[in-house]
Each structure stands twice: as C-alpha cells, then as structure tokens.
CSV table of C-alpha atoms in Angstrom, one decimal:
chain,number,residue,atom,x,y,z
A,1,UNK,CA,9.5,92.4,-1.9
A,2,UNK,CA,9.7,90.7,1.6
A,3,UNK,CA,8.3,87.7,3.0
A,4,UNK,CA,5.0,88.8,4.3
A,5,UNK,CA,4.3,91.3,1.0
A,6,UNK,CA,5.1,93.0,-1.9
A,7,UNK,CA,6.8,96.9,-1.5
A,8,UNK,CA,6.4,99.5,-3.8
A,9,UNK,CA,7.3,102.8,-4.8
A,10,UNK,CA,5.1,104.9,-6.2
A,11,UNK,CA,5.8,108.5,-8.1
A,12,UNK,CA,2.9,110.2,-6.7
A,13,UNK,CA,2.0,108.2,-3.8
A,14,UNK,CA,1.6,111.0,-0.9
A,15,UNK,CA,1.5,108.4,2.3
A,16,UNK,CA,2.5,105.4,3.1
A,17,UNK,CA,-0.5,102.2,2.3
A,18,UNK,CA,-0.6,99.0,3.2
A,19,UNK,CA,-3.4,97.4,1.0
A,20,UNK,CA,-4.5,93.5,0.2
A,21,UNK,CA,-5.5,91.7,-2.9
A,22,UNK,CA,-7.8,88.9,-2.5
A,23,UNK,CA,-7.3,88.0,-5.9
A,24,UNK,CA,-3.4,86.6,-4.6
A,25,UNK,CA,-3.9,86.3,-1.1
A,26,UNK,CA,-0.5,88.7,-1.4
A,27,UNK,CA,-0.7,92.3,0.3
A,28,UNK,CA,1.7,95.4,-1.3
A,29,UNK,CA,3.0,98.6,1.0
A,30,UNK,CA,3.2,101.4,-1.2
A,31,UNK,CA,5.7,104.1,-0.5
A,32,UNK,CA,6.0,107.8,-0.9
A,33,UNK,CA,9.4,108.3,-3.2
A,34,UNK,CA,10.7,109.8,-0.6
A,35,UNK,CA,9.5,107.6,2.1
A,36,UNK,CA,11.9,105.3,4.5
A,37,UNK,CA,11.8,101.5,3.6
A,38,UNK,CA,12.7,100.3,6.9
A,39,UNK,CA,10.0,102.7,8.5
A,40,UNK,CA,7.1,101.8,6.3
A,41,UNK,CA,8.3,97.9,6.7
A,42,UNK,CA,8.1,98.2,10.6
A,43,UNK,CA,5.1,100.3,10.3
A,44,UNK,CA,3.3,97.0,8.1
A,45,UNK,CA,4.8,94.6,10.1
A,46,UNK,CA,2.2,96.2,12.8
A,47,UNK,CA,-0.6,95.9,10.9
A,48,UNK,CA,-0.4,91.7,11.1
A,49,UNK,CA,-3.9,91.8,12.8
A,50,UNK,CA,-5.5,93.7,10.0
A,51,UNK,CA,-3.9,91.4,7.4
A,52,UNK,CA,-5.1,88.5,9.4
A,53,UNK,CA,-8.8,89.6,8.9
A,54,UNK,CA,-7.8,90.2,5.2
A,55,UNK,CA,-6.8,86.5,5.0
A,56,UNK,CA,-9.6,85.2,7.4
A,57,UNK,CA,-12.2,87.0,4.7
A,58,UNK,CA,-10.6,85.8,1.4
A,59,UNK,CA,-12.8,83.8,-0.9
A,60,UNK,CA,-12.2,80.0,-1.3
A,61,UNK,CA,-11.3,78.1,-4.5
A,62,UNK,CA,-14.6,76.9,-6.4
A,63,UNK,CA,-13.1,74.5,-8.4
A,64,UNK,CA,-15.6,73.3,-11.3
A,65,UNK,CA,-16.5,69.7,-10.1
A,66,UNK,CA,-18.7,67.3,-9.9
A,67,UNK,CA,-21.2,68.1,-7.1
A,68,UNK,CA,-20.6,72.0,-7.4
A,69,UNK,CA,-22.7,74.5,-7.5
A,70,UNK,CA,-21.9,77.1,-10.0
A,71,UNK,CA,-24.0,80.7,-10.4
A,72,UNK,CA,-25.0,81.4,-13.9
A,73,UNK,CA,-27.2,83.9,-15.1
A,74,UNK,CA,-28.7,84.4,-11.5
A,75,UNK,CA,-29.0,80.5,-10.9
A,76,UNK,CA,-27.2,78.1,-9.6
A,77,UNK,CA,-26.2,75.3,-11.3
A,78,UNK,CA,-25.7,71.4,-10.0
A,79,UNK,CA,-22.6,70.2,-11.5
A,80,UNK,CA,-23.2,66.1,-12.8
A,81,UNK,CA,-20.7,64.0,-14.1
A,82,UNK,CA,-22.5,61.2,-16.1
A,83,UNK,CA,-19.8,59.4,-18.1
A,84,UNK,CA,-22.4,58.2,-20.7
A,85,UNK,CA,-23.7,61.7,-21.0
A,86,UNK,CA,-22.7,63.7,-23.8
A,87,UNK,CA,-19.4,65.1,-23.4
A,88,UNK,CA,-20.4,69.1,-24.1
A,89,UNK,CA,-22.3,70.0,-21.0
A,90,UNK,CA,-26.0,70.1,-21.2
A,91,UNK,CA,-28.1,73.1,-18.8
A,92,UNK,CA,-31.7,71.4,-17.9
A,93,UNK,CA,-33.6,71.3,-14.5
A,94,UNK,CA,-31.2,73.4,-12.2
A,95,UNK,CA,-28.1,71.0,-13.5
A,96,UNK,CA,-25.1,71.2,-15.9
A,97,UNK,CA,-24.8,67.4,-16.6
A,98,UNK,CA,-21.0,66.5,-18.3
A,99,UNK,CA,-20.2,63.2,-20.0
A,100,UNK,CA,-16.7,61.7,-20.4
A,101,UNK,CA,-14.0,61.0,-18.2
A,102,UNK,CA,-14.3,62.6,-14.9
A,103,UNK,CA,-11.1,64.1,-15.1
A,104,UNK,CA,-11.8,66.3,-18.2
A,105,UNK,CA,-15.1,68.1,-16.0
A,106,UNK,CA,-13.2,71.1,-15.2
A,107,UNK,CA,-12.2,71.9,-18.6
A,108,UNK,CA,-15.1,71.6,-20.3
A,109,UNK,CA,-17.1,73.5,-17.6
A,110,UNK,CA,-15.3,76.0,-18.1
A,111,UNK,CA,-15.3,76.3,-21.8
A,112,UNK,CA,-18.7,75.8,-21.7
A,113,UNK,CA,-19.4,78.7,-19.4
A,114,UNK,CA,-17.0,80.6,-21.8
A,115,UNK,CA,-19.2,80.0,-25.0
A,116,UNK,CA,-22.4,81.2,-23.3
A,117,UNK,CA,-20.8,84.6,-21.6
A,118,UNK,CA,-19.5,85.1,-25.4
A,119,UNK,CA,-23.2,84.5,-26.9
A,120,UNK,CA,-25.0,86.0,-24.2
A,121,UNK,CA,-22.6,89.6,-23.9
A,122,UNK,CA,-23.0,89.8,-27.9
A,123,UNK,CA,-26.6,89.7,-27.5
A,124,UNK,CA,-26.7,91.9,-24.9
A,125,UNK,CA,-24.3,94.2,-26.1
A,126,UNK,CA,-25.7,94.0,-29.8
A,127,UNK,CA,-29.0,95.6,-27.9
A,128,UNK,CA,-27.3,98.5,-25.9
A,129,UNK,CA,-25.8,99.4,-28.9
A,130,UNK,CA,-29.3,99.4,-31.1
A,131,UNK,CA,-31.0,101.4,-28.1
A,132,UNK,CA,-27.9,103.7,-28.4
A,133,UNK,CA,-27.5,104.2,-32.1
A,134,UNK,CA,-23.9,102.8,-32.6
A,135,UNK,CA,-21.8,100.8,-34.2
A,136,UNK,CA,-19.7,97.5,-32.1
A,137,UNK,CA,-17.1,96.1,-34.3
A,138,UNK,CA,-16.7,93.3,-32.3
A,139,UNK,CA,-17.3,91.3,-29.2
A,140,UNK,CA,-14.4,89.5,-27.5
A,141,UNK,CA,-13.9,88.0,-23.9
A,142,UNK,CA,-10.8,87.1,-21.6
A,143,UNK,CA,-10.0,86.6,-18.0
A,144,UNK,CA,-8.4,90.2,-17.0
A,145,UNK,CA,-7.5,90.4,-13.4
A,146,UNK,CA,-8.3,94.1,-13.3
A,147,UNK,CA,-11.4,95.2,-15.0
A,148,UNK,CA,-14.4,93.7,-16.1
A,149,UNK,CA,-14.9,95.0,-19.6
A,150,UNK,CA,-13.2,97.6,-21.8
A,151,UNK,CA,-14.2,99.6,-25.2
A,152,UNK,CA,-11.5,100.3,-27.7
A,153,UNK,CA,-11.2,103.2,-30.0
A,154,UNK,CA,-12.2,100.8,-33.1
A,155,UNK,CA,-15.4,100.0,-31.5
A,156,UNK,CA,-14.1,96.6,-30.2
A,157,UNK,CA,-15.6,95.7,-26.7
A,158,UNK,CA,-13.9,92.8,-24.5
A,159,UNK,CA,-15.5,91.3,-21.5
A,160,UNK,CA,-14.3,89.4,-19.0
A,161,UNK,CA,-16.1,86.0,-19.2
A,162,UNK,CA,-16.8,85.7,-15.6
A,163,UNK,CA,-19.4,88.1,-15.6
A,164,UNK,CA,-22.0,84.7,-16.8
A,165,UNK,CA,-20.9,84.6,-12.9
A,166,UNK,CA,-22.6,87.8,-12.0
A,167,UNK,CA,-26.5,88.3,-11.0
A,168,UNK,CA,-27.9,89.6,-14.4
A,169,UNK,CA,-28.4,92.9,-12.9
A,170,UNK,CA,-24.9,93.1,-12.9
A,171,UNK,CA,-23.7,92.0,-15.9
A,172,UNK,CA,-26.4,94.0,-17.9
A,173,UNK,CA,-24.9,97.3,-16.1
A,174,UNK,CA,-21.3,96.4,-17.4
A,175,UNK,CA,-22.7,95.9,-20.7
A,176,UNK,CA,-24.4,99.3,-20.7
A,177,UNK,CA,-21.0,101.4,-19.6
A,178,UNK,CA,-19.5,99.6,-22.1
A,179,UNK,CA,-21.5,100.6,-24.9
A,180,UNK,CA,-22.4,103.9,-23.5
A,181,UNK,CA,-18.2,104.5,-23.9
A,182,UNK,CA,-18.8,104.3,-27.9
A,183,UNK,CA,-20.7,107.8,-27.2
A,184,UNK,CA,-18.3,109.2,-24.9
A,185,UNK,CA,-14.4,107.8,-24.4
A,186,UNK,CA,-14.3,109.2,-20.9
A,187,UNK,CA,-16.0,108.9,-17.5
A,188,UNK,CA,-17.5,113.0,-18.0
A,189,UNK,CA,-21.5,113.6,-16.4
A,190,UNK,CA,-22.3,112.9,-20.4
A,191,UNK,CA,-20.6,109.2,-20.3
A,192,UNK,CA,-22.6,108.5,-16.8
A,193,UNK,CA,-25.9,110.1,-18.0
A,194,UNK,CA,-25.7,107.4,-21.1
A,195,UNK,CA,-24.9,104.7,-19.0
A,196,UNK,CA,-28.4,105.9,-17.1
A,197,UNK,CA,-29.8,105.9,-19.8
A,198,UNK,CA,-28.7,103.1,-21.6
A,199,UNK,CA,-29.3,100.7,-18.6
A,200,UNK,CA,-32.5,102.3,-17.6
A,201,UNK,CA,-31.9,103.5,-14.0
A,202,UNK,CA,-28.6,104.4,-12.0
A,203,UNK,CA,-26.2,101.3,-12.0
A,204,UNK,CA,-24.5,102.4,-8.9
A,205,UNK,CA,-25.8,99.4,-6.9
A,206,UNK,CA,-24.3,97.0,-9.7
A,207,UNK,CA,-21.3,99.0,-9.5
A,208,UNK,CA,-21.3,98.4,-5.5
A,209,UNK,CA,-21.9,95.1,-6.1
A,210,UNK,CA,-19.3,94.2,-8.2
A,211,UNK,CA,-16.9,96.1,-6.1
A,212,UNK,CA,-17.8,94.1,-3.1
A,213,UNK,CA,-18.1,90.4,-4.2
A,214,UNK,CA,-16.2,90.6,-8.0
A,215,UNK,CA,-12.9,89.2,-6.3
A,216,UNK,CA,-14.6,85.8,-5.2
A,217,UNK,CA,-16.0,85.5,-9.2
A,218,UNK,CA,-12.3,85.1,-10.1
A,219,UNK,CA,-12.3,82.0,-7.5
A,220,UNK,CA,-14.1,80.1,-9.4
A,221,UNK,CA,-12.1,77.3,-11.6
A,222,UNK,CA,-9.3,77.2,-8.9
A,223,UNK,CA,-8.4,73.9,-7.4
A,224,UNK,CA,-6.3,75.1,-4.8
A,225,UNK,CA,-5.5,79.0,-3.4
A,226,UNK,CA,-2.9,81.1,-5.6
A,227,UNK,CA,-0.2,83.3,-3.7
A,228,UNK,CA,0.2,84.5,-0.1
C-alpha cells in the first residue's frame, strides 16, 4: 500500500491497472506477478490527472436527515422530523415524517427503509418464483459492498437492502436473476434466457443502470466521505 493507493498482486493479472473505487474514494494498482513495483508505482503516480477526475466524479454522502430527500420505490421522499410524531416513520404525501429526538432520525430511517426492502423483495421475489415454478427457502437482506443479490444452493436468496434505492425497474430485474439462478446455478444462454423470461424483456438496461449509478446507492446513510 502507499499513500496515494492500495498495490496489489494479482496471480493471473496479465498488465499492469490502475483502477478506482468510488465506494472508498481509495484507488488499487494491480500488478502482473512478475511485474516491477517501483515501475508500476511511477507509472500510477502519472496517472494523478485521471484519478483527479475519479475523485472530482465521486458521489457525495446522503446522510438520512431531516430535510433530505431519499429515492424509494421510484419516488422521492421528504425527510420530516416532527418530535410529536410517532417515532416509527410514517410514508404519506411525498414525505417520510419521524417523531422523537432529532438525533435518533438517521437510525430509524434507515431501519425503516430496511423493513420495507425486506417486505417488498419477499413479495417480489415470492412472484418470480410462482411465475418460475420454484421453490425460495428464504428471503434475507444485508449491505454487501460487492453485489446486489445472491442465490444459495438451499434456495436462500439475500439482497442487498439498498436496492428500495433503485428505480423499480431495477430492482424487479435483480429480483428476476435471482430467482431465475434457482433454475440454473450459472450465468449459461439457459440462466439469461430465464432471466428474460422471468422479467419479461431483456434486463440489460437495468443491468447498465445499476452498473453506472449503484456506487452512489451505497452513499446514502453516510454523514461524512469514507477512505481516500
């Protein structure tokens, strides 16, 4: 590791790459295992323009306050803070209205938002699996850094709960490849032509989508920027 970012040797790494996470703000050179250090270092150590424009383009921290805006289920939601409101948030008229000190707001946005992506990916996947004639055993949710859902072998699906954060679009075409893996446990034609099928039409723009803006999903709940 240096000062400006992480390096790393990779086994079957052919050339030398310089890439950036804007989930850290941190960017890793990966090396050939046969490749010079002080070479590929001095090589980076050019690139400080690109990694500039990486910086410049990282999303900000969308901490869950009052007066934020917050996208759920393709809308966006006011954030209120009404101390004599109840203190489990409340959805009506475009807000999410919180009761309770102000200082507990944050929390209990984000365990409400939590709750609904569980109940609303079991629903959701509960009806990709009917339409595909299989069997979920169950329907979890974390906060992975590096994938948005994932089927295990004893039918247990996990979601990452930030997809409530997604366009519907989107998240409905996660759900889909997930259920779709319950027919195939690969990525074969067969595995894409369910997902197709499942969803209704080619999910590639989702995919694209997700691709493209996922990273600044995982900015919102930060008060201030992680790494780099």
């Amino acid at each position: 590791m240096t000062g400006e970012f992480d390096v790393v040797r990779h086994p079957r790494a052919r050339r030398t790459k310089l890439s950036f996470d804007p989930l850290t703000g941190r960017a890793r050179l990966t090396l050939p295992p046969r490749a010079s250090v002080e070479r590929a270092v001095a090589w980076a150590r050019g690139q400080q323009a690109w990694l500039a424009r990486q910086r410049d383009a990282m999303p900000q921290p969308r901490p869950f306050v009052a007066g934020a805006t917050i996208p759920v289920e393709g809308a966006e939601l006011l954030v209120i803070h009404d101390a004599g409101a109840s203190r489990l948030p409340v959805m009506a008229g475009g807000c999410l209205t919180v009761g309770g000190p102000a200082d507990m707001v944050e929390r209990r946005v984000a365990a409400w938002l939590k709750r609904r992506a569980l109940a609303v990916l079991e629903e959701e996947t509960n009806h990709y699996a009917a339409r595909a004639g299989v069997s979920v055993a169950r329907v979890g949710i974390g906060d992975p850094r590096g994938r948005w859902g994932s089927c295990a072998h004893d039918g247990t699906i996990r979601y990452s709960w930030r997809l409530i954060l997604a366009p519907v679009e989107v998240r409905r075409a996660t759900v889909a490849h997930e259920v779709a893996h319950r027919l195939h446990m690969d990525h074969s034609p067969a595995f894409h032509a369910a997902v197709e099928r499942l969803f209704g039409r080619d999910p590639r723009p989702e995919r694209t989508w997700l691709r493209t803006h996922g990273a600044a999903l995982h900015w919102f709940g930060r008060s201030v920027s992680r790494g780099g």
